[in-house]
Structure formats: C-alpha cells, structure tokens
mmCIF file of C-alpha atoms and ligand atoms in Angstrom:
data_model
loop_
_atom_site.group_PDB
_atom_site.id
_atom_site.type_symbol
_atom_site.label_atom_id
_atom_site.label_comp_id
_atom_site.label_asym_id
_atom_site.label_seq_id
_atom_site.Cartn_x
_atom_site.Cartn_y
_atom_site.Cartn_z
ATOM 1 C CA MET A 78 139.433 82.899 68.354
ATOM 2 C CA GLU A 79 142.645 81.228 69.442
ATOM 3 C CA THR A 80 141.827 78.454 71.899
ATOM 4 C CA ASN A 81 144.774 76.077 71.563
ATOM 5 C CA TRP A 82 146.438 76.845 74.865
ATOM 6 C CA SER A 83 146.331 73.252 76.081
ATOM 7 C CA ASN A 84 150.134 72.841 75.964
ATOM 8 C CA ALA A 85 151.000 76.143 77.625
ATOM 9 C CA HIS A 86 151.477 76.492 81.361
ATOM 10 C CA PHE A 87 148.964 78.624 83.223
ATOM 11 C CA ASP A 88 151.343 81.523 83.891
ATOM 12 C CA THR A 89 152.278 81.696 80.197
ATOM 13 C CA MET A 90 148.626 81.862 79.181
ATOM 14 C CA LEU A 91 148.084 84.703 81.627
ATOM 15 C CA ILE A 92 150.670 86.802 79.840
ATOM 16 C CA HIS A 93 150.152 85.849 76.210
ATOM 17 C CA ALA A 94 146.616 84.544 75.580
ATOM 18 C CA GLY A 95 144.639 87.089 73.576
ATOM 19 C CA GLN A 96 147.541 89.509 73.359
ATOM 20 C CA ALA A 97 149.485 89.523 70.082
ATOM 21 C CA PRO A 98 151.414 92.680 69.088
ATOM 22 C CA ASP A 99 149.061 95.237 67.499
ATOM 23 C CA PRO A 100 148.978 94.585 63.728
ATOM 24 C CA VAL A 101 148.950 98.307 62.854
ATOM 25 C CA SER A 102 151.630 99.771 65.139
ATOM 26 C CA GLY A 103 153.429 96.747 66.598
ATOM 27 C CA ALA A 104 152.491 97.928 70.114
ATOM 28 C CA LEU A 105 153.214 95.123 72.563
ATOM 29 C CA THR A 106 150.408 96.135 74.907
ATOM 30 C CA THR A 107 146.895 95.758 73.513
ATOM 31 C CA PRO A 108 145.706 99.278 72.586
ATOM 32 C CA ILE A 109 142.551 100.755 74.106
ATOM 33 C CA TYR A 110 140.179 100.944 71.145
ATOM 34 C CA GLN A 111 138.170 103.738 72.762
ATOM 35 C CA THR A 112 135.580 104.080 70.032
ATOM 36 C CA SER A 113 131.844 103.564 69.941
ATOM 37 C CA THR A 114 131.679 102.725 66.251
ATOM 38 C CA PHE A 115 133.846 101.355 63.379
ATOM 39 C CA CYS A 116 134.015 102.544 59.742
ATOM 40 C CA PHE A 117 133.435 100.376 56.695
ATOM 41 C CA ASP A 118 135.267 100.470 53.341
ATOM 42 C CA SER A 119 131.950 100.349 51.516
ATOM 43 C CA VAL A 120 128.285 99.540 51.969
ATOM 44 C CA GLN A 121 129.086 95.971 50.927
ATOM 45 C CA ASP A 122 131.818 95.774 53.588
ATOM 46 C CA GLY A 123 129.252 96.971 56.181
ATOM 47 C CA SER A 124 126.717 94.433 54.983
ATOM 48 C CA ASP A 125 129.246 91.569 55.185
ATOM 49 C CA LYS A 126 130.279 92.514 58.714
ATOM 50 C CA PHE A 127 126.707 92.947 59.959
ATOM 51 C CA CYS A 128 125.806 89.509 58.602
ATOM 52 C CA ALA A 129 129.045 88.008 59.969
ATOM 53 C CA ALA A 130 129.946 86.911 56.434
ATOM 54 C CA LYS A 131 133.260 88.661 57.092
ATOM 55 C CA PRO A 132 135.054 89.108 60.440
ATOM 56 C CA GLY A 133 135.282 92.636 61.828
ATOM 57 C CA TYR A 134 133.791 95.105 64.254
ATOM 58 C CA VAL A 135 130.706 97.251 63.726
ATOM 59 C CA TYR A 136 129.752 98.886 67.061
ATOM 60 C CA THR A 137 131.315 98.541 70.536
ATOM 61 C CA ARG A 138 128.173 97.212 72.243
ATOM 62 C CA ALA A 139 128.418 94.277 69.820
ATOM 63 C CA GLY A 140 132.198 93.822 70.080
ATOM 64 C CA ASN A 141 135.480 95.681 70.474
ATOM 65 C CA PRO A 142 139.089 94.546 69.899
ATOM 66 C CA THR A 143 140.288 95.424 73.431
ATOM 67 C CA THR A 144 137.372 93.574 74.987
ATOM 68 C CA ARG A 145 137.870 90.656 72.591
ATOM 69 C CA ALA A 146 141.492 90.322 73.743
ATOM 70 C CA LEU A 147 140.228 90.051 77.315
ATOM 71 C CA GLU A 148 137.573 87.491 76.352
ATOM 72 C CA THR A 149 140.227 85.367 74.635
ATOM 73 C CA LYS A 150 142.458 85.458 77.702
ATOM 74 C CA LEU A 151 139.614 84.591 80.093
ATOM 75 C CA ALA A 152 138.414 81.688 77.926
ATOM 76 C CA ALA A 153 141.987 80.345 77.823
ATOM 77 C CA ILE A 154 142.622 80.486 81.563
ATOM 78 C CA GLU A 155 139.259 78.920 82.511
ATOM 79 C CA GLY A 156 139.666 76.242 79.804
ATOM 80 C CA GLY A 157 136.448 77.269 78.002
ATOM 81 C CA GLU A 158 135.678 77.532 74.307
ATOM 82 C CA ASP A 159 134.634 81.175 74.506
ATOM 83 C CA CYS A 160 133.883 84.073 76.838
ATOM 84 C CA VAL A 161 131.760 87.202 76.910
ATOM 85 C CA VAL A 162 132.794 90.104 79.122
ATOM 86 C CA THR A 163 130.192 92.372 80.741
ATOM 87 C CA SER A 164 130.095 95.732 82.510
ATOM 88 C CA SER A 165 129.585 94.108 85.954
ATOM 89 C CA GLY A 166 129.405 90.729 87.620
ATOM 90 C CA ILE A 167 125.711 91.159 88.278
ATOM 91 C CA GLY A 168 125.269 92.065 84.577
ATOM 92 C CA ALA A 169 126.875 88.719 83.674
ATOM 93 C CA ILE A 170 124.555 86.830 86.044
ATOM 94 C CA GLY A 171 121.483 88.673 84.705
ATOM 95 C CA ALA A 172 122.535 87.923 81.119
ATOM 96 C CA ILE A 173 122.721 84.173 81.832
ATOM 97 C CA LEU A 174 119.259 84.187 83.415
ATOM 98 C CA VAL A 175 117.732 86.216 80.582
ATOM 99 C CA ALA A 176 119.345 84.018 77.931
ATOM 100 C CA PHE A 177 118.187 80.671 79.313
ATOM 101 C CA LEU A 178 114.979 81.262 81.316
ATOM 102 C CA LYS A 179 111.436 82.207 80.371
ATOM 103 C CA THR A 180 108.164 82.547 82.278
ATOM 104 C CA GLY A 181 107.107 79.171 83.724
ATOM 105 C CA ASP A 182 110.667 77.845 84.033
ATOM 106 C CA HIS A 183 112.287 76.771 87.276
ATOM 107 C CA ILE A 184 115.817 77.181 88.665
ATOM 108 C CA VAL A 185 117.544 75.482 91.611
ATOM 109 C CA CYS A 186 119.981 77.678 93.569
ATOM 110 C CA ASP A 187 122.265 77.064 96.476
ATOM 111 C CA ASP A 188 120.840 78.852 99.527
ATOM 112 C CA THR A 189 123.981 80.945 100.164
ATOM 113 C CA LEU A 190 124.571 83.548 97.477
ATOM 114 C CA TYR A 191 126.159 86.990 97.203
ATOM 115 C CA GLY A 192 123.506 89.535 98.361
ATOM 116 C CA GLY A 193 122.979 91.112 94.928
ATOM 117 C CA THR A 194 122.531 87.709 93.292
ATOM 118 C CA SER A 195 120.205 86.635 96.077
ATOM 119 C CA PHE A 196 118.035 89.707 95.383
ATOM 120 C CA VAL A 197 117.869 88.828 91.668
ATOM 121 C CA MET A 198 116.893 85.238 92.461
ATOM 122 C CA HIS A 199 114.352 86.164 95.144
ATOM 123 C CA THR A 200 112.784 89.255 93.604
ATOM 124 C CA ASN A 201 113.534 89.785 89.914
ATOM 125 C CA LEU A 202 112.925 86.180 88.847
ATOM 126 C CA SER A 203 109.594 85.919 90.634
ATOM 127 C CA GLN A 204 108.512 89.174 88.895
ATOM 128 C CA LEU A 205 109.151 87.341 85.621
ATOM 129 C CA GLY A 206 107.153 84.271 86.676
ATOM 130 C CA ILE A 207 110.251 82.093 87.098
ATOM 131 C CA GLU A 208 110.184 79.799 90.119
ATOM 132 C CA VAL A 209 113.294 79.381 92.282
ATOM 133 C CA THR A 210 114.029 76.629 94.806
ATOM 134 C CA PHE A 211 116.838 77.232 97.300
ATOM 135 C CA VAL A 212 118.669 74.219 98.730
ATOM 136 C CA ASP A 213 121.907 73.587 100.573
ATOM 137 C CA ALA A 214 123.852 72.251 97.580
ATOM 138 C CA CYS A 215 126.264 70.428 99.915
ATOM 139 C CA ASP A 216 123.309 68.067 100.364
ATOM 140 C CA LEU A 217 123.384 66.433 96.934
ATOM 141 C CA SER A 218 120.193 64.412 97.501
ATOM 142 C CA ALA A 219 118.298 67.602 98.406
ATOM 143 C CA LEU A 220 119.695 69.266 95.290
ATOM 144 C CA GLU A 221 118.576 66.418 93.033
ATOM 145 C CA ALA A 222 115.190 66.193 94.758
ATOM 146 C CA ALA A 223 114.537 69.898 94.016
ATOM 147 C CA ILE A 224 114.734 69.307 90.245
ATOM 148 C CA THR A 225 111.396 69.355 88.388
ATOM 149 C CA PRO A 226 110.558 68.844 84.697
ATOM 150 C CA LYS A 227 110.627 72.662 84.403
ATOM 151 C CA THR A 228 114.148 73.108 85.837
ATOM 152 C CA LYS A 229 116.470 74.794 83.340
ATOM 153 C CA LEU A 230 119.459 75.868 85.483
ATOM 154 C CA ILE A 231 121.347 74.897 88.651
ATOM 155 C CA TYR A 232 123.175 77.912 90.086
ATOM 156 C CA MET A 233 125.752 78.236 92.894
ATOM 157 C CA GLU A 234 128.912 79.806 94.286
ATOM 158 C CA THR A 235 131.767 77.924 95.969
ATOM 159 C CA PRO A 236 133.253 78.872 98.402
ATOM 160 C CA THR A 237 130.173 80.736 99.616
ATOM 161 C CA ASN A 238 129.938 84.004 101.464
ATOM 162 C CA PRO A 239 130.295 84.285 104.505
ATOM 163 C CA THR A 240 130.830 80.777 105.938
ATOM 164 C CA MET A 241 133.010 79.598 103.039
ATOM 165 C CA LYS A 242 130.890 76.499 102.477
ATOM 166 C CA ILE A 243 132.462 74.206 99.834
ATOM 167 C CA ILE A 244 130.195 72.551 97.243
ATOM 168 C CA ASP A 245 131.306 69.459 95.282
ATOM 169 C CA LEU A 246 131.572 70.714 91.687
ATOM 170 C CA GLU A 247 132.023 67.299 90.107
ATOM 171 C CA ALA A 248 128.967 65.862 91.870
ATOM 172 C CA VAL A 249 126.794 68.863 90.957
ATOM 173 C CA ALA A 250 127.932 68.704 87.312
ATOM 174 C CA ALA A 251 127.018 64.989 87.226
ATOM 175 C CA ILE A 252 123.488 65.749 88.540
ATOM 176 C CA GLY A 253 123.105 68.477 85.903
ATOM 177 C CA LYS A 254 124.190 66.137 83.117
ATOM 178 C CA LYS A 255 121.944 63.304 84.334
ATOM 179 C CA HIS A 256 118.899 65.598 84.078
ATOM 180 C CA SER A 257 120.107 67.592 81.015
ATOM 181 C CA ILE A 258 120.151 70.839 83.026
ATOM 182 C CA ARG A 259 122.833 73.519 82.623
ATOM 183 C CA THR A 260 125.003 74.084 85.680
ATOM 184 C CA VAL A 261 126.372 77.565 86.461
ATOM 185 C CA VAL A 262 129.088 78.379 89.011
ATOM 186 C CA ASP A 263 130.093 81.844 90.196
ATOM 187 C CA ASN A 264 133.879 81.412 90.470
ATOM 188 C CA THR A 265 134.601 84.925 91.785
ATOM 189 C CA PHE A 266 135.973 83.752 95.147
ATOM 190 C CA ALA A 267 138.411 81.211 93.701
ATOM 191 C CA PRO A 268 139.451 82.096 90.140
ATOM 192 C CA PRO A 269 142.089 80.111 88.228
ATOM 193 C CA PRO A 270 144.686 78.916 89.102
ATOM 194 C CA ILE A 271 142.730 78.010 92.272
ATOM 195 C CA GLN A 272 139.569 76.440 90.877
ATOM 196 C CA PHE A 273 138.540 75.359 87.354
ATOM 197 C CA PRO A 274 134.784 74.518 87.420
ATOM 198 C CA LEU A 275 134.630 73.666 83.681
ATOM 199 C CA SER A 276 137.216 70.915 84.211
ATOM 200 C CA HIS A 277 134.781 69.311 86.686
ATOM 201 C CA GLY A 278 131.999 69.304 84.070
ATOM 202 C CA ILE A 279 130.220 72.558 85.022
ATOM 203 C CA ASP A 280 128.664 74.202 81.920
ATOM 204 C CA LEU A 281 129.102 77.925 82.595
ATOM 205 C CA VAL A 282 131.438 79.920 84.812
ATOM 206 C CA VAL A 283 130.548 83.454 85.805
ATOM 207 C CA HIS A 284 132.839 86.033 87.434
ATOM 208 C CA SER A 285 132.707 89.381 89.070
ATOM 209 C CA VAL A 286 135.880 90.530 87.267
ATOM 210 C CA THR A 287 135.779 93.447 89.713
ATOM 211 C CA LYS A 288 137.472 91.197 92.282
ATOM 212 C CA TYR A 289 140.603 89.027 91.864
ATOM 213 C CA LEU A 290 140.723 88.935 88.053
ATOM 214 C CA ASN A 291 141.231 92.674 87.755
ATOM 215 C CA GLY A 292 142.748 92.684 91.208
ATOM 216 C CA HIS A 293 143.426 96.384 91.637
ATOM 217 C CA GLY A 294 140.108 97.697 92.952
ATOM 218 C CA ASP A 295 139.603 100.136 90.074
ATOM 219 C CA VAL A 296 137.130 98.394 87.748
ATOM 220 C CA ILE A 297 133.596 96.981 87.888
ATOM 221 C CA GLY A 298 133.276 94.106 85.408
ATOM 222 C CA GLY A 299 131.955 90.620 84.780
ATOM 223 C CA ALA A 300 132.527 87.615 82.523
ATOM 224 C CA ILE A 301 130.901 84.352 81.445
ATOM 225 C CA ILE A 302 132.920 81.427 80.085
ATOM 226 C CA GLY A 303 131.670 78.177 78.565
ATOM 227 C CA LYS A 304 130.851 76.404 75.294
ATOM 228 C CA ALA A 305 130.940 78.580 72.171
ATOM 229 C CA ALA A 306 127.244 78.023 71.370
ATOM 230 C CA ASP A 307 126.134 79.049 74.886
ATOM 231 C CA ILE A 308 128.375 82.120 74.907
ATOM 232 C CA SER A 309 127.175 83.154 71.456
ATOM 233 C CA LEU A 310 123.545 82.952 72.631
ATOM 234 C CA ILE A 311 124.218 84.863 75.877
ATOM 235 C CA SER A 312 126.251 87.491 74.047
ATOM 236 C CA SER A 313 123.903 88.124 71.150
ATOM 237 C CA SER A 314 120.549 87.854 72.907
ATOM 238 C CA ALA A 315 121.285 89.165 76.410
ATOM 239 C CA VAL A 316 124.585 91.082 76.725
ATOM 240 C CA GLN A 317 124.300 93.018 73.445
ATOM 241 C CA LYS A 318 120.494 93.354 73.419
ATOM 242 C CA LEU A 319 118.196 93.152 76.445
ATOM 243 C CA CYS A 320 120.844 93.895 79.099
ATOM 244 C CA GLY A 321 123.199 96.001 76.946
ATOM 245 C CA CYS A 322 125.821 95.379 79.623
ATOM 246 C CA THR A 323 128.957 95.667 77.476
ATOM 247 C CA PRO A 324 132.114 96.905 79.226
ATOM 248 C CA SER A 325 134.010 100.033 78.240
ATOM 249 C CA PRO A 326 137.209 99.339 76.256
ATOM 250 C CA PHE A 327 139.166 101.196 78.955
ATOM 251 C CA ASN A 328 137.908 98.827 81.649
ATOM 252 C CA SER A 329 138.750 95.819 79.434
ATOM 253 C CA TYR A 330 142.283 97.218 79.080
ATOM 254 C CA LEU A 331 142.647 97.622 82.861
ATOM 255 C CA VAL A 332 141.540 94.019 83.453
ATOM 256 C CA LEU A 333 143.952 92.750 80.754
ATOM 257 C CA ARG A 334 146.714 94.613 82.566
ATOM 258 C CA GLY A 335 145.660 93.359 85.992
ATOM 259 C CA MET A 336 145.423 89.733 84.897
ATOM 260 C CA LYS A 337 149.097 89.489 83.967
ATOM 261 C CA THR A 338 149.906 89.287 87.689
ATOM 262 C CA LEU A 339 146.948 87.094 88.711
ATOM 263 C CA SER A 340 149.069 84.062 89.698
ATOM 264 C CA LEU A 341 151.556 86.121 91.684
ATOM 265 C CA ARG A 342 148.841 88.056 93.449
ATOM 266 C CA LEU A 343 146.735 85.011 94.323
ATOM 267 C CA LYS A 344 149.774 83.180 95.720
ATOM 268 C CA LYS A 345 150.385 86.056 98.141
ATOM 269 C CA HIS A 346 146.667 86.505 98.977
ATOM 270 C CA CYS A 347 146.433 82.787 99.845
ATOM 271 C CA GLU A 348 149.686 82.681 101.864
ATOM 272 C CA ASN A 349 148.686 85.752 103.881
ATOM 273 C CA ALA A 350 145.165 84.416 104.435
ATOM 274 C CA MET A 351 146.480 81.082 105.733
ATOM 275 C CA GLU A 352 148.739 82.902 108.201
ATOM 276 C CA ILE A 353 145.958 85.185 109.397
ATOM 277 C CA ALA A 354 143.451 82.319 109.670
ATOM 278 C CA ARG A 355 145.874 80.431 111.946
ATOM 279 C CA TYR A 356 146.461 83.594 114.007
ATOM 280 C CA LEU A 357 142.711 84.181 114.417
ATOM 281 C CA GLU A 358 142.024 80.517 115.211
ATOM 282 C CA ALA A 359 144.480 80.742 118.132
ATOM 283 C CA ASN A 360 143.028 84.061 119.377
ATOM 284 C CA PRO A 361 141.026 83.593 122.612
ATOM 285 C CA ALA A 362 138.512 86.300 121.586
ATOM 286 C CA VAL A 363 137.559 84.391 118.419
ATOM 287 C CA GLU A 364 134.838 81.729 118.508
ATOM 288 C CA THR A 365 135.101 80.352 114.934
ATOM 289 C CA VAL A 366 137.175 81.030 111.831
ATOM 290 C CA TYR A 367 135.524 80.186 108.512
ATOM 291 C CA TYR A 368 138.434 79.443 106.184
ATOM 292 C CA PRO A 369 138.605 76.243 104.087
ATOM 293 C CA GLY A 370 142.389 76.057 104.519
ATOM 294 C CA LEU A 371 141.937 75.214 108.206
ATOM 295 C CA GLU A 372 141.641 71.538 109.133
ATOM 296 C CA SER A 373 138.718 72.545 111.405
ATOM 297 C CA HIS A 374 136.631 73.724 108.411
ATOM 298 C CA PRO A 375 133.991 71.147 107.385
ATOM 299 C CA GLY A 376 134.846 71.630 103.694
ATOM 300 C CA HIS A 377 138.621 71.325 104.143
ATOM 301 C CA GLU A 378 139.128 67.893 102.500
ATOM 302 C CA LEU A 379 136.957 68.748 99.494
ATOM 303 C CA ALA A 380 138.579 72.188 99.179
ATOM 304 C CA LYS A 381 142.048 70.569 99.158
ATOM 305 C CA LYS A 382 140.995 68.502 96.138
ATOM 306 C CA GLN A 383 138.904 71.093 94.330
ATOM 307 C CA MET A 384 140.904 74.273 94.999
ATOM 308 C CA ASN A 385 144.306 73.135 93.858
ATOM 309 C CA GLY A 386 145.768 73.009 97.382
ATOM 310 C CA VAL A 387 145.231 76.732 98.100
ATOM 311 C CA PHE A 388 142.196 78.306 99.673
ATOM 312 C CA THR A 389 141.701 81.906 98.428
ATOM 313 C CA GLY A 390 142.177 85.140 100.397
ATOM 314 C CA ILE A 391 138.682 85.526 101.832
ATOM 315 C CA MET A 392 137.494 84.419 105.245
ATOM 316 C CA ALA A 393 135.043 85.246 107.985
ATOM 317 C CA PHE A 394 135.387 84.928 111.726
ATOM 318 C CA GLU A 395 133.080 85.104 114.658
ATOM 319 C CA LEU A 396 133.878 86.927 117.901
ATOM 320 C CA LYS A 397 132.957 85.497 121.287
ATOM 321 C CA ASP A 398 130.103 87.063 123.198
ATOM 322 C CA ASN A 399 130.857 88.983 126.398
ATOM 323 C CA ILE A 400 134.450 90.086 125.730
ATOM 324 C CA ASN A 401 135.027 92.276 128.808
ATOM 325 C CA GLY A 402 131.288 92.877 129.087
ATOM 326 C CA ARG A 403 130.709 93.718 125.419
ATOM 327 C CA SER A 404 128.084 92.030 123.274
ATOM 328 C CA ALA A 405 129.419 90.310 120.136
ATOM 329 C CA TYR A 406 127.798 93.102 118.095
ATOM 330 C CA GLU A 407 129.634 95.843 120.044
ATOM 331 C CA ALA A 408 132.912 93.921 119.949
ATOM 332 C CA GLY A 409 132.563 93.443 116.176
ATOM 333 C CA GLN A 410 132.092 97.169 115.607
ATOM 334 C CA GLU A 411 134.946 98.146 117.936
ATOM 335 C CA LEU A 412 137.402 95.628 116.554
ATOM 336 C CA VAL A 413 136.801 96.896 113.011
ATOM 337 C CA ASN A 414 136.751 100.601 113.983
ATOM 338 C CA ASN A 415 140.072 100.353 115.841
ATOM 339 C CA LEU A 416 142.051 98.835 112.969
ATOM 340 C CA LYS A 417 144.558 101.280 111.488
ATOM 341 C CA LEU A 418 146.082 99.602 108.426
ATOM 342 C CA ILE A 419 143.179 97.354 107.465
ATOM 343 C CA LEU A 420 140.466 99.401 105.750
ATOM 344 C CA ILE A 421 136.707 99.262 106.272
ATOM 345 C CA ALA A 422 135.129 98.544 102.890
ATOM 346 C CA VAL A 423 133.019 96.019 101.012
ATOM 347 C CA SER A 424 134.220 94.135 97.889
ATOM 348 C CA LEU A 425 137.132 91.694 97.907
ATOM 349 C CA GLY A 426 140.195 90.639 95.951
ATOM 350 C CA ASP A 427 141.893 94.052 96.104
ATOM 351 C CA PRO A 428 145.628 94.332 96.918
ATOM 352 C CA ASP A 429 144.562 96.149 100.113
ATOM 353 C CA THR A 430 143.195 94.135 103.031
ATOM 354 C CA ILE A 431 139.572 95.135 103.603
ATOM 355 C CA ILE A 432 137.206 94.247 106.392
ATOM 356 C CA GLN A 433 133.557 94.729 107.233
ATOM 357 C CA HIS A 434 131.088 93.952 110.013
ATOM 358 C CA PRO A 435 128.063 92.635 108.053
ATOM 359 C CA ALA A 436 125.542 92.905 110.945
ATOM 360 C CA SER A 437 126.051 96.675 111.165
ATOM 361 C CA MET A 438 126.970 97.359 107.520
ATOM 362 C CA THR A 439 125.853 95.251 104.506
ATOM 363 C CA HIS A 440 123.076 93.476 106.428
ATOM 364 C CA SER A 441 122.056 96.297 108.787
ATOM 365 C CA CYS A 442 118.668 96.635 107.042
ATOM 366 C CA VAL A 443 117.949 92.889 107.215
ATOM 367 C CA PRO A 444 115.907 91.792 110.287
ATOM 368 C CA LYS A 445 118.117 89.994 112.864
ATOM 369 C CA GLU A 446 116.371 86.584 112.550
ATOM 370 C CA GLU A 447 116.611 86.739 108.759
ATOM 371 C CA ARG A 448 120.299 87.656 108.700
ATOM 372 C CA GLU A 449 121.127 85.048 111.361
ATOM 373 C CA ALA A 450 119.456 82.424 109.180
ATOM 374 C CA LEU A 451 121.997 83.446 106.499
ATOM 375 C CA GLY A 452 124.861 82.916 108.971
ATOM 376 C CA ILE A 453 125.309 86.679 109.544
ATOM 377 C CA THR A 454 125.521 86.697 113.325
ATOM 378 C CA ASP A 455 126.201 89.766 115.514
ATOM 379 C CA GLY A 456 129.896 88.993 115.952
ATOM 380 C CA LEU A 457 130.689 87.935 112.383
ATOM 381 C CA ILE A 458 133.486 89.805 110.586
ATOM 382 C CA ARG A 459 134.238 89.413 106.859
ATOM 383 C CA LEU A 460 137.836 89.825 105.749
ATOM 384 C CA SER A 461 139.451 89.994 102.303
ATOM 385 C CA VAL A 462 143.163 89.550 102.863
ATOM 386 C CA GLY A 463 145.392 91.649 100.612
ATOM 387 C CA ILE A 464 148.989 91.314 99.515
ATOM 388 C CA GLU A 465 150.668 93.431 102.208
ATOM 389 C CA ASN A 466 153.160 91.857 104.613
ATOM 390 C CA ALA A 467 151.215 89.395 106.814
ATOM 391 C CA ALA A 468 153.133 90.391 109.961
ATOM 392 C CA ASP A 469 151.923 93.994 109.608
ATOM 393 C CA LEU A 470 148.328 92.824 109.208
ATOM 394 C CA ILE A 471 148.589 90.603 112.290
ATOM 395 C CA ALA A 472 150.157 93.487 114.245
ATOM 396 C CA ASP A 473 147.166 95.635 113.299
ATOM 397 C CA PHE A 474 144.767 92.939 114.581
ATOM 398 C CA GLU A 475 146.864 92.603 117.756
ATOM 399 C CA GLN A 476 146.588 96.295 118.629
ATOM 400 C CA SER A 477 142.848 96.312 117.908
ATOM 401 C CA PHE A 478 142.112 93.111 119.898
ATOM 402 C CA ALA A 479 144.174 94.572 122.780
ATOM 403 C CA ARG A 480 141.706 97.481 122.993
ATOM 404 C CA LEU A 481 138.673 95.233 123.490
HETATM 405 N N1 PLP B 197 129.381 87.402 92.637
HETATM 406 C C1 PLP B 197 130.011 87.525 93.821
HETATM 407 C C2 PLP B 197 130.470 86.281 94.525
HETATM 408 C C3 PLP B 197 130.236 88.785 94.391
HETATM 409 O O1 PLP B 197 130.862 88.884 95.573
HETATM 410 C C4 PLP B 197 129.776 89.935 93.686
HETATM 411 C C5 PLP B 197 129.983 91.290 94.229
HETATM 412 O O2 PLP B 197 130.460 91.482 95.335
HETATM 413 C C6 PLP B 197 129.112 89.759 92.467
HETATM 414 C C7 PLP B 197 128.935 88.490 91.964
HETATM 415 C C8 PLP B 197 128.595 90.944 91.685
HETATM 416 O O3 PLP B 197 129.637 91.510 90.975
HETATM 417 P P1 PLP B 197 129.709 93.079 90.585
HETATM 418 O O4 PLP B 197 129.765 93.849 91.856
HETATM 419 O O5 PLP B 197 130.946 93.147 89.760
HETATM 420 O O6 PLP B 197 128.477 93.370 89.805
#
C-alpha cells in the first residue's frame, strides 16, 4: 500500500490518499465494488491469490478494493503503517481483543469507557477467562501499579465520555513500552487533525468510523490503525475469521466520501462547541460544563498540547438542582424536551447537533448509585455539537432554558 504521505499536508492526504483514478474506467471517484466474490483467470491464478503469491482480491470478507481505498486513507491520516476497516466500532474493538488476548491473560483499562466497550470489558472478557483491572488512567502510578506479568494490553479513550477526562497519551505509551505491553487508544472523540495517538507512541488506534470520520450520520463502521504486522494479525485472524466483521463496500464508499470534508467539518464542530461551552458556562442554571477547551476544565493544559489546540465538538454539562422547584432530573428532561432545533438522539459527530439526558435515556436501566459512580448524575446532559450556525443553537438553548 502507498504510505509515503509524510511530505503532504493533512488536508491533501484527506482528498488524495488511497484514491487514484480507477484503472479500468478513469473514474475520479473510487467505484463501489459491490461484489461478494472475484473471478480468477485460471485455477493457477486463484491459487496464487489465495496464497498471496500474487496481489488481488478473492472474496469481500477478506478484502475489497473500495474498502482498501478507505484503509489506505485512514492509515495515511493517522500516520500508521496499515489499517483494517470493520463493520462497526465495537467490531473493531472486539477484533483487537480477540487477536491479542487468550484465557488467563490480563488487560488494564481506563475506568471511563463508552457503554458498549464497558460491557465487553466487564462481561464478555470475564466469560473468556480474561481478567480486567479498571483504573483512572490519569493517575499514571495507579496505571503502572495495575500491570501484572499477565498483562497484554492497556486500553483507553481520551477525551472520555461524559466528563471529557484527558489522559496523557505520551506517558501511557511510555509505560506500555517499559513493560512491553501494547497500548490501544479509542480516538473516536478526537480524530485527526485533532489528535494523533500513534505520534505519541501508542501502538494501536481504534475508531468508531460511525462518528466524525464518516460524519454524516448514515453509516455504522469501525477501523484499527497501527503497525503492519499487528494489522495483518488482527485482519486475518479476527476481522476476516472469528468476528467476520467486514464492512460493506457501499459503507466504505460513503466513509471515503465523508472523509474528504473531515478537516472542514471538525473546524466548524470545534468552533461551535467552544462558543456553546462559553455560553453554558455563563448560564446561571448550569452547575458545571465538561469541555476541555474551557480553562476551568482540569485537563485543559494537557488537551491544549495533545489535541492540537482544538477540543472536539462533544461536551457534557450539569444542571443545578432546584431550578424553580425542579429536581435536576426533572430539569434535565424538560430542558431536552423543549429544544426545537437540537434533536434528541444518541451517537455523536453528525452534522446535526444532538443531545441526550443519560440518566433517563442511555443509563435509565443502570441503578442510580452505579450510574453516579460513572459520573452520570441526574442533571447531566450530553451534547454533540453539529455544524449549524452557533447563534441558532444558542437561541434554541435560550428559549428552552427560559421555560424552566
Ligand atoms: N467508541 C466510542 C467512543 C463510541 O462512542 C462508540 C459508539 O458510540 C463506539 C466506540 C462503538 O462504535 P459503533 O457504534 O460504531 O459500534
């Protein structure tokens, strides 16, 4: 694959990496190779391609030209040697775990993870006899102390959901290297050009492509980027075999299309989010705003260094208790229900601004004490800021706050 993008600027890579004109038709846009299988010239040709003695495609679960174009682009923008794309973000995470862990192994995870990942770590891994230790990875001594001779992976997200905790990627990578343990970072919340975990020494980056990378809210997808040998192992043993979580060529095409505007979109997401975070911070009904772009956020200085001076489009905020006699829980529900432009939905990174009240939606089945231990308090609201005009979004908040 073409990896020599070191002299190109980021925005140029976004457009051109992985996308040469189609050799058959000259089509500028990568065609959708919507086929499950590929024909061979002869039995010998088939044999050569199956044994990788000759390049070529054999079956879409094992590789497809549209998907390969996307993998090339993703590897280039993250600065990795190679990439494998999957049918979902959770499929990518599962593939990493299946590729590198076996019964009796141990993994250290940050204690704040996306809910689906948390379920995998808490439930699926223990079913397989793999031990997990959860630590606050901001506490580097606690992280290092959790390592045992059986530890095979260190896994985390930064920023984390919902309090936007910032973890020091360079320090975590150094601990991993010192103990010869692979480090894995879910970079969904802050994709390039915001954050480049591999450049800090992290071994593997995983994405829910569903979010900013596709950026249009119409695809579920995932990706893993890292060293060629690691990606080859994950791809051949986990993605193509046990998990079988290969994407459809059509979805790969949509993500290729979406990624061309990644820089432009993220710039607007981040600008809007900064404006809204400042508006919310000054709002008397708001107790706390969790956004690393604010000087009041405990991770602000590290985020400035690690996130390229911008702070993503996601934030959470906490409402005060007893707003005109309402509990924080009631106020959270009302504030969200009374918004007109901003839509109630989960997910993030869409062009549309979306909001949710975790205590009564995503975490409604989790006992109160348990969810509060995760930082999901009654008045917490999660917001993914879109690329609309910020003044219209603030006006929508204004009319909804006025009704409390
Ligand atoms: N990682 C993070 C940080 C997420 O927020 C999500 C989904 O919301 C996932 C992984 C899972 O990705 P997917 O929904 O594409 O499987």
